[in-house]
Structure formats: C-alpha cells, structure tokens
Amino acid sequence: MSQMISEKDLLAKIVELDILTESDNYLPIYHIRDFYPQHFSKDINQLLCELENKGKIALSALDAPGQFTEDQIDAGIFLNYSGITLFFVSVIKQDGEDNKKKTDSD
C-alpha cells in the first residue's frame, strides 16, 4: 500500500524545491516528479490542480520549450481539451504570510 501525499506536504516540497533550484517561484513540474516516485504521478496531478483551485498555486504553460528536454516537457500536465501543457508552478502568497525567500534579510 502506498503512502499518500498531502496538499500541505506537496506545497512545502514545492517551496523547498523552488529555493534549491533557484527557480524564483517559477518551478518546472519535472523537479517535483523527480522527487516523488513515479507511482505518485496521478496523485501529484490531482493535488496540483486542487492547490490551484484553492488559490494556493498557479500553474502555467511553457512558452519556449527549446531550453528543456523532451522528458522534462513530458513531465508537465497535458490538457487534452486545450492542447497545452502546464509546466510551471508558482506559489501564491497568502494574506498574512511572508514570502519565505524574502525572509533571509530579516
């Protein structure tokens, strides 16, 4: 039986990976997939969509695929109805929360 990933854990991992990869709050989804075993792929897709629906993250498409490999691009979330691939994750700062990346100067 596989362990479930919670929204809270995934959101924390997104913030952590963004800092580690210096993605400036524009984290490619393949970094998330690289961290979790492949059998979590559908769970990750669902959780990312739920987090976006709750206004905690924003998912965006890849405009210039030339700088990424085919495998990296394939790690995105392909939307059949529109033909686009969601590729980047950005955390939306919630009211009352400090941006963790900007607290280093405190």
Coordinates of C-alpha atoms in Angstrom, one line a residue:
M1 CA 0.0 0.0 0.0
S2 CA 1.5 3.4 -1.0
Q3 CA 1.7 6.4 1.3
M4 CA -0.5 9.4 0.3
I5 CA 0.9 12.8 -0.4
S6 CA -1.0 15.6 1.4
E7 CA -1.6 19.1 -0.1
K8 CA 0.4 20.6 2.8
D9 CA 3.4 18.3 2.1
L10 CA 3.3 18.9 -1.6
L11 CA 3.1 22.7 -1.1
A12 CA 6.0 22.6 1.3
K13 CA 8.0 20.5 -1.2
I14 CA 7.3 23.0 -4.0
V15 CA 8.6 25.8 -1.8
E16 CA 11.7 23.8 -0.9
L17 CA 12.5 22.7 -4.4
D18 CA 12.0 26.3 -5.7
I19 CA 14.6 27.5 -3.3
L20 CA 17.0 24.6 -4.0
T21 CA 16.7 25.1 -7.8
E22 CA 16.7 28.9 -7.6
S23 CA 13.6 28.9 -9.8
D24 CA 12.4 32.3 -8.5
N25 CA 8.8 31.0 -7.8
Y26 CA 8.6 29.5 -11.3
L27 CA 9.3 25.8 -10.6
P28 CA 9.2 23.4 -13.5
I29 CA 7.0 20.4 -12.7
Y30 CA 9.7 17.9 -13.6
H31 CA 11.5 18.9 -10.4
I32 CA 8.5 17.7 -8.4
R33 CA 8.2 14.5 -10.4
D34 CA 12.0 13.9 -9.9
F35 CA 11.5 14.0 -6.1
Y36 CA 8.5 11.6 -5.9
P37 CA 8.3 8.0 -7.1
Q38 CA 6.6 7.6 -10.5
H39 CA 3.6 5.8 -8.9
F40 CA 2.6 9.2 -7.4
S41 CA 2.2 10.9 -10.8
K42 CA -1.6 10.9 -10.9
D43 CA -1.7 12.0 -7.2
I44 CA 0.6 14.9 -8.0
N45 CA -1.5 16.0 -11.0
Q46 CA -4.7 15.9 -8.8
L47 CA -3.1 17.7 -5.9
L48 CA -1.6 20.4 -8.1
C49 CA -5.0 21.0 -9.7
E50 CA -6.6 21.1 -6.3
L51 CA -4.0 23.6 -4.9
E52 CA -4.6 25.8 -8.0
N53 CA -8.3 25.7 -7.5
K54 CA -7.8 26.7 -3.9
G55 CA -5.7 29.7 -5.0
K56 CA -2.5 28.4 -3.3
I57 CA -0.5 27.9 -6.5
A58 CA -0.7 29.0 -10.1
L59 CA 0.1 26.6 -13.0
S60 CA 1.3 28.0 -16.2
A61 CA 2.2 26.8 -19.7
L62 CA 5.7 26.5 -21.3
D63 CA 6.2 29.3 -23.9
A64 CA 9.7 28.5 -25.1
P65 CA 10.3 24.7 -25.0
G66 CA 13.8 24.9 -26.6
Q67 CA 15.7 25.1 -23.2
F68 CA 14.1 21.9 -21.9
T69 CA 14.4 18.2 -22.8
E70 CA 11.5 16.2 -24.2
D71 CA 11.4 14.2 -20.9
Q72 CA 11.2 17.4 -18.9
I73 CA 8.4 18.7 -21.1
D74 CA 6.6 15.4 -20.9
A75 CA 6.6 15.7 -17.1
G76 CA 4.2 18.6 -17.3
I77 CA 0.4 18.2 -17.2
F78 CA -1.1 17.9 -20.7
L79 CA -4.6 19.3 -21.0
N80 CA -6.4 17.4 -23.7
Y81 CA -9.2 20.0 -24.1
S82 CA -6.8 22.8 -24.9
G83 CA -3.7 21.1 -26.2
I84 CA -1.4 22.9 -23.8
T85 CA 1.0 21.5 -21.2
L86 CA 1.1 23.1 -17.8
F87 CA 4.8 23.2 -16.9
F88 CA 5.5 25.7 -14.2
V89 CA 4.3 26.0 -10.6
S90 CA 4.2 29.3 -8.7
V91 CA 3.2 29.6 -5.1
I92 CA 0.7 32.3 -4.4
K93 CA 1.4 34.3 -1.3
Q94 CA -1.5 34.1 1.1
D95 CA -2.7 37.1 3.1
G96 CA -0.7 37.3 6.4
E97 CA 2.1 35.0 5.1
D98 CA 5.6 36.2 4.5
N99 CA 7.4 35.1 1.3
K100 CA 9.9 32.6 2.7
K101 CA 12.5 33.5 0.2
K102 CA 12.5 37.1 1.3
T103 CA 12.9 36.5 5.0
D104 CA 16.6 35.9 4.7
S105 CA 17.2 39.6 5.2
D106 CA 15.3 39.7 8.5

